[in-house]
PDB file of C-alpha atoms and ligand atoms in Angstrom:
ATOM      1  CA  MET V 992      86.277  95.591 157.072  1.00 78.00           C
ATOM      2  CA  THR V 993      85.607  94.741 153.420  1.00 88.00           C
ATOM      3  CA  HIS V 994      86.425  97.131 150.601  1.00 86.00           C
ATOM      4  CA  VAL V 995      82.695  97.760 150.089  1.00 86.00           C
ATOM      5  CA  GLU V 996      82.115  98.538 153.790  1.00 85.00           C
ATOM      6  CA  HIS V 997      85.097 100.894 153.767  1.00 91.00           C
ATOM      7  CA  ALA V 998      83.858 102.716 150.641  1.00 90.00           C
ATOM      8  CA  ALA V 999      80.352 103.030 152.150  1.00 90.00           C
ATOM      9  CA  GLU V1000      81.783 104.436 155.382  1.00 94.00           C
ATOM     10  CA  VAL V1001      83.888 107.045 153.548  1.00 94.00           C
ATOM     11  CA  GLU V1002      80.878 107.929 151.370  1.00 96.00           C
ATOM     12  CA  GLY V1003      78.735 108.395 154.510  1.00 97.00           C
ATOM     13  CA  LEU V1004      81.330 110.666 156.113  1.00 97.00           C
ATOM     14  CA  LEU V1005      81.702 112.716 152.923  1.00 98.00           C
ATOM     15  CA  LEU V1006      77.948 113.304 153.072  1.00 98.00           C
ATOM     16  CA  GLU V1007      78.345 114.373 156.701  1.00 98.00           C
ATOM     17  CA  ILE V1008      80.927 116.965 155.578  1.00 98.00           C
ATOM     18  CA  GLU V1009      78.536 118.155 152.821  1.00 97.00           C
ATOM     19  CA  GLU V1010      75.888 118.682 155.480  1.00 98.00           C
ATOM     20  CA  ASN V1011      77.816 119.985 158.493  1.00 98.00           C
ATOM     21  CA  GLY V1012      81.077 121.203 156.970  1.00 98.00           C
ATOM     22  CA  TYR V1013      83.243 118.698 158.858  1.00 98.00           C
ATOM     23  CA  CYS V1014      83.529 115.166 160.188  1.00 98.00           C
ATOM     24  CA  ILE V1015      85.763 113.474 162.735  1.00 98.00           C
ATOM     25  CA  VAL V1016      87.333 110.069 162.063  1.00 97.00           C
ATOM     26  CA  PRO V1017      88.681 108.391 165.237  1.00 97.00           C
ATOM     27  CA  ASP V1018      91.517 105.847 165.571  1.00 96.00           C
ATOM     28  CA  VAL V1019      93.419 106.739 162.411  1.00 97.00           C
ATOM     29  CA  LEU V1020      96.844 106.913 164.069  1.00 98.00           C
ATOM     30  CA  ASP V1021      97.970 104.096 166.356  1.00 97.00           C
ATOM     31  CA  PRO V1022      99.818 104.765 169.652  1.00 97.00           C
ATOM     32  CA  ASP V1023     103.261 104.113 168.118  1.00 98.00           C
ATOM     33  CA  GLN V1024     102.640 106.519 165.232  1.00 97.00           C
ATOM     34  CA  LEU V1025     101.283 109.113 167.659  1.00 98.00           C
ATOM     35  CA  ALA V1026     104.308 108.785 169.908  1.00 98.00           C
ATOM     36  CA  SER V1027     106.796 109.269 167.067  1.00 98.00           C
ATOM     37  CA  ILE V1028     104.914 112.240 165.562  1.00 98.00           C
ATOM     38  CA  ARG V1029     104.786 113.912 168.984  1.00 98.00           C
ATOM     39  CA  VAL V1030     108.536 113.423 169.453  1.00 98.00           C
ATOM     40  CA  ALA V1031     109.212 114.860 165.971  1.00 98.00           C
ATOM     41  CA  LEU V1032     106.965 117.863 166.606  1.00 98.00           C
ATOM     42  CA  ASP V1033     108.356 118.590 170.080  1.00 98.00           C
ATOM     43  CA  ARG V1034     111.855 118.459 168.585  1.00 98.00           C
ATOM     44  CA  ALA V1035     110.950 120.824 165.714  1.00 98.00           C
ATOM     45  CA  ALA V1036     109.211 123.258 168.089  1.00 98.00           C
ATOM     46  CA  ALA V1037     112.205 123.243 170.461  1.00 98.00           C
ATOM     47  CA  GLU V1038     114.622 123.785 167.536  1.00 98.00           C
ATOM     48  CA  ASP V1039     112.586 126.801 166.390  1.00 98.00           C
ATOM     49  CA  ASP V1040     112.644 128.213 169.923  1.00 97.00           C
ATOM     50  CA  ALA V1041     116.383 127.650 170.239  1.00 97.00           C
ATOM     51  CA  SER V1042     117.103 129.315 166.886  1.00 97.00           C
ATOM     52  CA  GLY V1043     114.935 132.361 167.695  1.00 96.00           C
ATOM     53  CA  ARG V1044     112.747 131.604 164.645  1.00 94.00           C
ATOM     54  CA  ALA V1045     109.781 130.246 166.594  1.00 97.00           C
ATOM     55  CA  SER V1046     106.397 131.405 165.366  1.00 96.00           C
ATOM     56  CA  ARG V1047     104.828 132.181 168.735  1.00 94.00           C
ATOM     57  CA  TYR V1048     101.632 134.147 169.286  1.00 90.00           C
ATOM     58  CA  GLY V1049      98.960 134.977 171.830  1.00 84.00           C
ATOM     59  CA  PRO V1050      99.013 137.374 174.803  1.00 80.00           C
ATOM     60  CA  SER V1051     101.771 135.468 176.584  1.00 86.00           C
ATOM     61  CA  LEU V1052     103.257 133.966 173.407  1.00 91.00           C
ATOM     62  CA  SER V1053     102.157 130.598 174.749  1.00 92.00           C
ATOM     63  CA  ASN V1054     100.892 129.234 171.435  1.00 94.00           C
ATOM     64  CA  GLN V1055     103.306 128.080 168.766  1.00 96.00           C
ATOM     65  CA  ARG V1056     102.968 127.386 165.085  1.00 96.00           C
ATOM     66  CA  VAL V1057     105.536 125.206 163.312  1.00 98.00           C
ATOM     67  CA  TRP V1058     105.436 125.674 159.557  1.00 98.00           C
ATOM     68  CA  ALA V1059     106.486 123.732 156.447  1.00 97.00           C
ATOM     69  CA  LEU V1060     106.587 120.399 158.261  1.00 98.00           C
ATOM     70  CA  LEU V1061     107.513 118.390 155.146  1.00 98.00           C
ATOM     71  CA  ASN V1062     111.062 119.518 155.889  1.00 98.00           C
ATOM     72  CA  ARG V1063     110.943 118.583 159.554  1.00 98.00           C
ATOM     73  CA  GLY V1064     110.715 114.791 159.555  1.00 98.00           C
ATOM     74  CA  GLU V1065     109.563 111.697 157.745  1.00 98.00           C
ATOM     75  CA  GLU V1066     106.594 111.433 160.147  1.00 98.00           C
ATOM     76  CA  PHE V1067     105.097 114.574 158.620  1.00 98.00           C
ATOM     77  CA  VAL V1068     105.511 113.364 155.026  1.00 98.00           C
ATOM     78  CA  GLN V1069     103.515 110.284 156.072  1.00 98.00           C
ATOM     79  CA  LEU V1070     100.712 112.533 157.398  1.00 98.00           C
ATOM     80  CA  ALA V1071     100.568 114.673 154.235  1.00 98.00           C
ATOM     81  CA  THR V1072     100.330 111.574 152.040  1.00 98.00           C
ATOM     82  CA  HIS V1073      98.164 109.456 154.360  1.00 98.00           C
ATOM     83  CA  LEU V1074      95.984 107.309 152.110  1.00 97.00           C
ATOM     84  CA  LEU V1075      92.782 107.559 154.132  1.00 97.00           C
ATOM     85  CA  ALA V1076      93.128 111.319 154.534  1.00 98.00           C
ATOM     86  CA  LEU V1077      93.744 111.688 150.795  1.00 98.00           C
ATOM     87  CA  GLU V1078      90.640 109.613 150.078  1.00 98.00           C
ATOM     88  CA  PHE V1079      88.591 112.279 151.845  1.00 98.00           C
ATOM     89  CA  VAL V1080      90.536 115.131 150.260  1.00 98.00           C
ATOM     90  CA  HIS V1081      89.994 113.720 146.770  1.00 98.00           C
ATOM     91  CA  GLY V1082      86.332 113.133 147.628  1.00 97.00           C
ATOM     92  CA  GLN V1083      86.073 116.823 148.444  1.00 97.00           C
ATOM     93  CA  LEU V1084      88.330 118.390 145.797  1.00 98.00           C
ATOM     94  CA  GLY V1085      88.681 115.856 142.987  1.00 98.00           C
ATOM     95  CA  PRO V1086      91.674 113.871 141.771  1.00 97.00           C
ATOM     96  CA  ASP V1087      94.292 116.652 141.591  1.00 98.00           C
ATOM     97  CA  VAL V1088      95.231 118.720 144.633  1.00 98.00           C
ATOM     98  CA  LEU V1089      98.069 120.819 145.981  1.00 98.00           C
ATOM     99  CA  LEU V1090      99.304 120.754 149.549  1.00 98.00           C
ATOM    100  CA  SER V1091      98.904 124.408 150.483  1.00 98.00           C
ATOM    101  CA  ASN V1092     100.602 123.946 153.812  1.00 97.00           C
ATOM    102  CA  LEU V1093     101.504 121.434 156.459  1.00 98.00           C
ATOM    103  CA  SER V1094     101.853 123.105 159.835  1.00 98.00           C
ATOM    104  CA  ALA V1095     101.417 122.376 163.502  1.00 98.00           C
ATOM    105  CA  ASN V1096      99.502 124.529 165.917  1.00 97.00           C
ATOM    106  CA  ILE V1097     100.267 123.989 169.580  1.00 96.00           C
ATOM    107  CA  THR V1098      97.971 125.643 172.096  1.00 95.00           C
ATOM    108  CA  ALA V1099      99.289 125.995 175.617  1.00 95.00           C
ATOM    109  CA  PRO V1100      97.884 127.570 178.780  1.00 93.00           C
ATOM    110  CA  GLY V1101      98.157 131.358 178.777  1.00 86.00           C
ATOM    111  CA  GLY V1102      95.899 134.265 178.051  1.00 69.00           C
ATOM    112  CA  ASP V1103      92.368 134.881 179.234  1.00 67.00           C
ATOM    113  CA  ARG V1104      90.464 135.274 175.998  1.00 68.00           C
ATOM    114  CA  GLU V1105      90.155 133.547 172.677  1.00 67.00           C
ATOM    115  CA  ILE V1106      93.093 134.600 170.508  1.00 70.00           C
ATOM    116  CA  GLY V1107      92.279 134.210 166.846  1.00 73.00           C
ATOM    117  CA  ARG V1108      89.335 135.414 164.855  1.00 84.00           C
ATOM    118  CA  LEU V1109      86.888 133.123 163.176  1.00 91.00           C
ATOM    119  CA  HIS V1110      88.163 132.563 159.663  1.00 93.00           C
ATOM    120  CA  THR V1111      87.947 130.107 156.803  1.00 95.00           C
ATOM    121  CA  ASP V1112      90.678 128.398 154.799  1.00 96.00           C
ATOM    122  CA  GLN V1113      89.749 130.078 151.527  1.00 95.00           C
ATOM    123  CA  GLY V1114      89.551 133.671 152.726  1.00 91.00           C
ATOM    124  CA  PHE V1115      91.854 134.792 149.891  1.00 91.00           C
ATOM    125  CA  LEU V1116      88.881 134.760 147.504  1.00 91.00           C
ATOM    126  CA  LEU V1117      86.352 137.567 147.259  1.00 90.00           C
ATOM    127  CA  GLU V1118      82.930 136.372 148.372  1.00 89.00           C
ATOM    128  CA  PRO V1119      80.479 134.936 147.598  1.00 89.00           C
ATOM    129  CA  TRP V1120      82.160 131.561 147.277  1.00 89.00           C
ATOM    130  CA  PRO V1121      80.201 129.365 144.936  1.00 84.00           C
ATOM    131  CA  TYR V1122      82.227 126.282 145.764  1.00 91.00           C
ATOM    132  CA  ARG V1123      84.881 124.714 147.931  1.00 95.00           C
ATOM    133  CA  LEU V1124      88.505 125.480 147.053  1.00 96.00           C
ATOM    134  CA  ALA V1125      90.192 124.020 150.127  1.00 98.00           C
ATOM    135  CA  THR V1126      89.976 121.097 152.513  1.00 98.00           C
ATOM    136  CA  ASN V1127      91.768 120.929 155.818  1.00 98.00           C
ATOM    137  CA  VAL V1128      92.790 117.724 157.568  1.00 98.00           C
ATOM    138  CA  ALA V1129      93.380 118.308 161.279  1.00 98.00           C
ATOM    139  CA  TRP V1130      95.419 115.580 162.936  1.00 98.00           C
ATOM    140  CA  PHE V1131      94.813 115.365 166.700  1.00 98.00           C
ATOM    141  CA  LEU V1132      98.131 114.580 168.398  1.00 98.00           C
ATOM    142  CA  ASP V1133      96.542 115.071 171.822  1.00 98.00           C
ATOM    143  CA  ASP V1134      92.947 114.645 172.898  1.00 98.00           C
ATOM    144  CA  PHE V1135      90.962 117.639 171.660  1.00 98.00           C
ATOM    145  CA  THR V1136      88.869 118.791 174.639  1.00 97.00           C
ATOM    146  CA  LYS V1137      86.691 121.784 175.454  1.00 96.00           C
ATOM    147  CA  GLU V1138      89.360 122.971 177.898  1.00 95.00           C
ATOM    148  CA  ASN V1139      92.603 122.598 175.969  1.00 96.00           C
ATOM    149  CA  GLY V1140      91.897 124.719 172.912  1.00 93.00           C
ATOM    150  CA  ALA V1141      90.035 122.342 170.593  1.00 96.00           C
ATOM    151  CA  THR V1142      89.187 124.171 167.361  1.00 96.00           C
ATOM    152  CA  LEU V1143      86.030 126.303 167.570  1.00 94.00           C
ATOM    153  CA  ILE V1144      83.615 125.682 164.711  1.00 96.00           C
ATOM    154  CA  VAL V1145      80.319 126.974 163.393  1.00 95.00           C
ATOM    155  CA  PRO V1146      78.628 123.875 161.932  1.00 97.00           C
ATOM    156  CA  LYS V1147      76.997 124.365 158.515  1.00 97.00           C
ATOM    157  CA  SER V1148      78.649 127.790 158.033  1.00 95.00           C
ATOM    158  CA  HIS V1149      80.328 126.399 154.873  1.00 96.00           C
ATOM    159  CA  THR V1150      76.946 126.716 153.135  1.00 96.00           C
ATOM    160  CA  LEU V1151      76.960 130.517 153.625  1.00 94.00           C
ATOM    161  CA  GLY V1152      79.825 130.997 151.177  1.00 91.00           C
ATOM    162  CA  THR V1153      80.955 134.113 153.061  1.00 92.00           C
ATOM    163  CA  PHE V1154      83.570 135.358 155.482  1.00 91.00           C
ATOM    164  CA  PRO V1155      82.649 135.050 159.176  1.00 91.00           C
ATOM    165  CA  PRO V1156      81.589 138.200 161.044  1.00 82.00           C
ATOM    166  CA  HIS V1157      84.626 140.360 161.702  1.00 76.00           C
ATOM    167  CA  ASP V1158      84.366 140.154 165.515  1.00 65.00           C
ATOM    168  CA  LEU V1159      87.571 140.226 167.465  1.00 61.00           C
ATOM    169  CA  ALA V1160      86.428 137.547 169.909  1.00 66.00           C
ATOM    170  CA  PRO V1161      85.202 134.494 168.062  1.00 69.00           C
ATOM    171  CA  SER V1162      81.922 133.030 169.136  1.00 77.00           C
ATOM    172  CA  ALA V1163      81.218 129.507 167.963  1.00 87.00           C
ATOM    173  CA  PRO V1164      78.667 127.014 169.220  1.00 90.00           C
ATOM    174  CA  GLU V1165      80.822 123.893 168.909  1.00 95.00           C
ATOM    175  CA  GLN V1166      84.348 122.548 168.979  1.00 96.00           C
ATOM    176  CA  LEU V1167      86.183 119.724 167.242  1.00 98.00           C
ATOM    177  CA  ILE V1168      86.299 117.241 170.103  1.00 98.00           C
ATOM    178  CA  GLY V1169      87.923 113.810 169.884  1.00 98.00           C
ATOM    179  CA  PRO V1170      90.680 111.534 171.158  1.00 98.00           C
ATOM    180  CA  ALA V1171      94.316 111.735 170.100  1.00 98.00           C
ATOM    181  CA  GLY V1172      94.854 109.797 166.881  1.00 98.00           C
ATOM    182  CA  SER V1173      91.675 111.147 165.265  1.00 98.00           C
ATOM    183  CA  MET V1174      91.587 113.286 162.163  1.00 98.00           C
ATOM    184  CA  ALA V1175      88.982 115.913 161.341  1.00 98.00           C
ATOM    185  CA  ILE V1176      88.183 116.716 157.727  1.00 98.00           C
ATOM    186  CA  VAL V1177      87.018 120.311 157.373  1.00 98.00           C
ATOM    187  CA  ASP V1178      85.483 122.048 154.362  1.00 98.00           C
ATOM    188  CA  GLY V1179      87.627 125.095 153.504  1.00 97.00           C
ATOM    189  CA  ARG V1180      84.610 127.393 153.846  1.00 97.00           C
ATOM    190  CA  LEU V1181      83.731 126.412 157.420  1.00 97.00           C
ATOM    191  CA  HIS V1182      84.028 129.240 159.953  1.00 96.00           C
ATOM    192  CA  HIS V1183      86.515 128.194 162.628  1.00 95.00           C
ATOM    193  CA  ALA V1184      89.167 129.449 165.050  1.00 93.00           C
ATOM    194  CA  THR V1185      91.747 128.131 167.478  1.00 93.00           C
ATOM    195  CA  GLY V1186      90.231 127.674 170.937  1.00 92.00           C
ATOM    196  CA  LEU V1187      91.623 129.100 174.154  1.00 92.00           C
ATOM    197  CA  ASN V1188      93.616 126.646 176.253  1.00 94.00           C
ATOM    198  CA  ARG V1189      92.115 126.940 179.747  1.00 93.00           C
ATOM    199  CA  THR V1190      94.044 124.057 181.306  1.00 95.00           C
ATOM    200  CA  LYS V1191      96.783 124.553 183.874  1.00 94.00           C
ATOM    201  CA  ASP V1192      99.441 122.465 182.211  1.00 94.00           C
ATOM    202  CA  GLN V1193      98.266 120.634 179.087  1.00 95.00           C
ATOM    203  CA  LYS V1194      99.378 121.354 175.547  1.00 96.00           C
ATOM    204  CA  ARG V1195      97.098 120.645 172.601  1.00 97.00           C
ATOM    205  CA  ARG V1196      99.232 119.592 169.664  1.00 98.00           C
ATOM    206  CA  ALA V1197      97.792 119.257 166.177  1.00 98.00           C
ATOM    207  CA  VAL V1198      99.020 119.099 162.603  1.00 98.00           C
ATOM    208  CA  PHE V1199      96.965 120.808 159.898  1.00 98.00           C
ATOM    209  CA  ALA V1200      97.319 119.651 156.290  1.00 98.00           C
ATOM    210  CA  THR V1201      95.538 122.088 154.007  1.00 98.00           C
ATOM    211  CA  TYR V1202      94.889 121.058 150.401  1.00 98.00           C
ATOM    212  CA  TYR V1203      93.783 123.346 147.566  1.00 98.00           C
ATOM    213  CA  LEU V1204      92.407 122.894 144.103  1.00 98.00           C
ATOM    214  CA  PRO V1205      95.419 122.625 141.783  1.00 97.00           C
ATOM    215  CA  PHE V1206      95.151 125.985 140.023  1.00 96.00           C
ATOM    216  CA  LEU V1207      95.684 127.970 143.230  1.00 96.00           C
ATOM    217  CA  ARG V1208      98.860 129.364 144.674  1.00 95.00           C
ATOM    218  CA  GLY V1209      99.343 127.704 148.092  1.00 96.00           C
ATOM    219  CA  GLN V1210     100.410 129.218 151.398  1.00 96.00           C
ATOM    220  CA  GLU V1211     103.809 127.540 151.313  1.00 97.00           C
ATOM    221  CA  ASN V1212     106.004 127.983 148.228  1.00 96.00           C
ATOM    222  CA  TRP V1213     107.309 124.422 148.251  1.00 97.00           C
ATOM    223  CA  THR V1214     109.131 124.890 144.944  1.00 94.00           C
ATOM    224  CA  ARG V1215     111.502 127.123 146.889  1.00 93.00           C
ATOM    225  CA  SER V1216     111.329 125.713 150.400  1.00 95.00           C
ATOM    226  CA  LEU V1217     111.066 121.942 150.043  1.00 97.00           C
ATOM    227  CA  ASN V1218     114.328 120.277 150.978  1.00 97.00           C
ATOM    228  CA  PRO V1219     115.642 118.607 147.759  1.00 95.00           C
ATOM    229  CA  ASP V1220     116.589 115.508 149.767  1.00 97.00           C
ATOM    230  CA  VAL V1221     112.970 115.090 150.881  1.00 98.00           C
ATOM    231  CA  LEU V1222     111.771 115.390 147.281  1.00 97.00           C
ATOM    232  CA  ALA V1223     114.413 112.938 146.057  1.00 97.00           C
ATOM    233  CA  LYS V1224     113.288 110.436 148.697  1.00 97.00           C
ATOM    234  CA  HIS V1225     109.583 110.991 147.974  1.00 97.00           C
ATOM    235  CA  PRO V1226     109.196 111.798 144.252  1.00 96.00           C
ATOM    236  CA  ASP V1227     105.439 111.321 144.702  1.00 96.00           C
ATOM    237  CA  LEU V1228     105.448 114.659 146.572  1.00 97.00           C
ATOM    238  CA  ALA V1229     106.228 116.525 143.320  1.00 97.00           C
ATOM    239  CA  ALA V1230     102.608 116.740 142.164  1.00 96.00           C
ATOM    240  CA  ILE V1231     101.073 117.940 145.446  1.00 98.00           C
ATOM    241  CA  THR V1232     103.840 120.463 146.087  1.00 98.00           C
ATOM    242  CA  GLY V1233     103.472 122.211 142.719  1.00 96.00           C
ATOM    243  CA  PHE V1234     106.602 120.952 140.941  1.00 95.00           C
ATOM    244  CA  GLU V1235     104.577 119.483 138.095  1.00 95.00           C
ATOM    245  CA  GLU V1236     102.625 121.139 135.314  1.00 95.00           C
ATOM    246  CA  TRP V1237      98.871 120.807 135.740  1.00 95.00           C
ATOM    247  CA  GLN V1238      96.722 121.162 132.646  1.00 94.00           C
ATOM    248  CA  THR V1239      98.259 124.241 131.006  1.00 93.00           C
ATOM    249  CA  LEU V1240      99.463 125.767 134.300  1.00 94.00           C
ATOM    250  CA  GLY V1241     102.840 125.829 135.998  1.00 92.00           C
ATOM    251  CA  GLY V1242     104.857 124.606 133.024  1.00 92.00           C
ATOM    252  CA  ILE V1243     108.425 125.579 132.186  1.00 89.00           C
ATOM    253  CA  ASN V1244     108.718 126.975 128.663  1.00 88.00           C
ATOM    254  CA  GLY V1245     112.377 127.787 128.643  1.00 86.00           C
ATOM    255  CA  PRO V1246     115.509 126.745 130.498  1.00 84.00           C
ATOM    256  CA  ALA V1247     114.737 125.835 134.131  1.00 81.00           C
ATOM    257  CA  THR V1248     116.471 127.936 136.780  1.00 79.00           C
ATOM    258  CA  SER V1249     116.987 126.964 140.393  1.00 74.00           C
ATOM    259  CA  TYR V1250     116.218 129.715 142.871  1.00 65.00           C
ATOM    260  CA  LEU V1251     116.828 127.551 145.920  1.00 60.00           C
ATOM    261  CA  ASN V1252     119.554 129.863 147.205  1.00 58.00           C
ATOM    262  CA  PHE V1253     117.825 133.057 146.156  1.00 54.00           C
TER     263      PHE V1253
HETATM  264  O1  LIG J1241      94.595 125.345 165.873  1.00 62.08           O
HETATM  265  C1  LIG J1241      93.409 125.263 165.569  1.00 62.08           C
HETATM  266  O2  LIG J1241      92.594 124.755 166.317  1.00 62.08           O
HETATM  267  C2  LIG J1241      92.914 125.835 164.282  1.00 62.08           C
HETATM  268  C3  LIG J1241      93.989 126.213 163.317  1.00 62.08           C
HETATM  269  C4  LIG J1241      93.394 126.965 162.155  1.00 62.08           C
HETATM  270  O3  LIG J1241      92.418 127.617 162.273  1.00 62.08           O
HETATM  271  C5  LIG J1241      94.013 126.894 160.848  1.00 62.08           C
HETATM  272  O4  LIG J1241      95.095 126.308 160.684  1.00 62.08           O
HETATM  273  O5  LIG J1241      93.405 127.456 159.901  1.00 62.08           O
END
């Protein structure tokens, strides 16, 4: 594909997000990349279980979240800084962004009703929301199917600029469906929820990279949690994890103090 064809394709998909609140891009990760990310995630999830720190939820605690993945393997740094994903993120949010969080959500069989509520990724702001503050990149590590908990979505709900209805059981007309290796780009205002995994024995693994406009405080406080070795190896992470001053914000106007062991 030529540079011009590529730019036109990205432009077309950005328009699709403007209209529907999301788009799905297939074939972004190749089978080797997928295999190594799955191994890294399974290892991190098992380590959390073994240490008693696992973030499990749902009626039978079948679902598992694994947080702050920058610290859990090189594979995850590559996802957070993936050039094509960042092209979409910059198209949505502009040239400067922060990585609010990088987490995995693993749905597994268990439970008989949808678990989470419909929500958005910028629900920290009082409504109405005049513009987008967040963009989420969902990396499909397994096929996303109707049965295995593919994310529930309400297309075009990003144009409402409001919270979803406060119902306990989410009702959404569509789901993010696509093969493993795809990524979905989701406007931070889109109403969505984790689907219920109705399969007998299939997990649905996904990594969610959420980016914010640079003046916001992100979900993860990377300036305290990012492993210094990871930062030393990837100095380009400094800007998106909030280590650098942006405009007049986040500067250090006095001696710097390390709170890493605080
Ligand atoms: O796991 C999913 O399908 C959705 C996760 C989600 O809603 C989120 O990370 O905000």
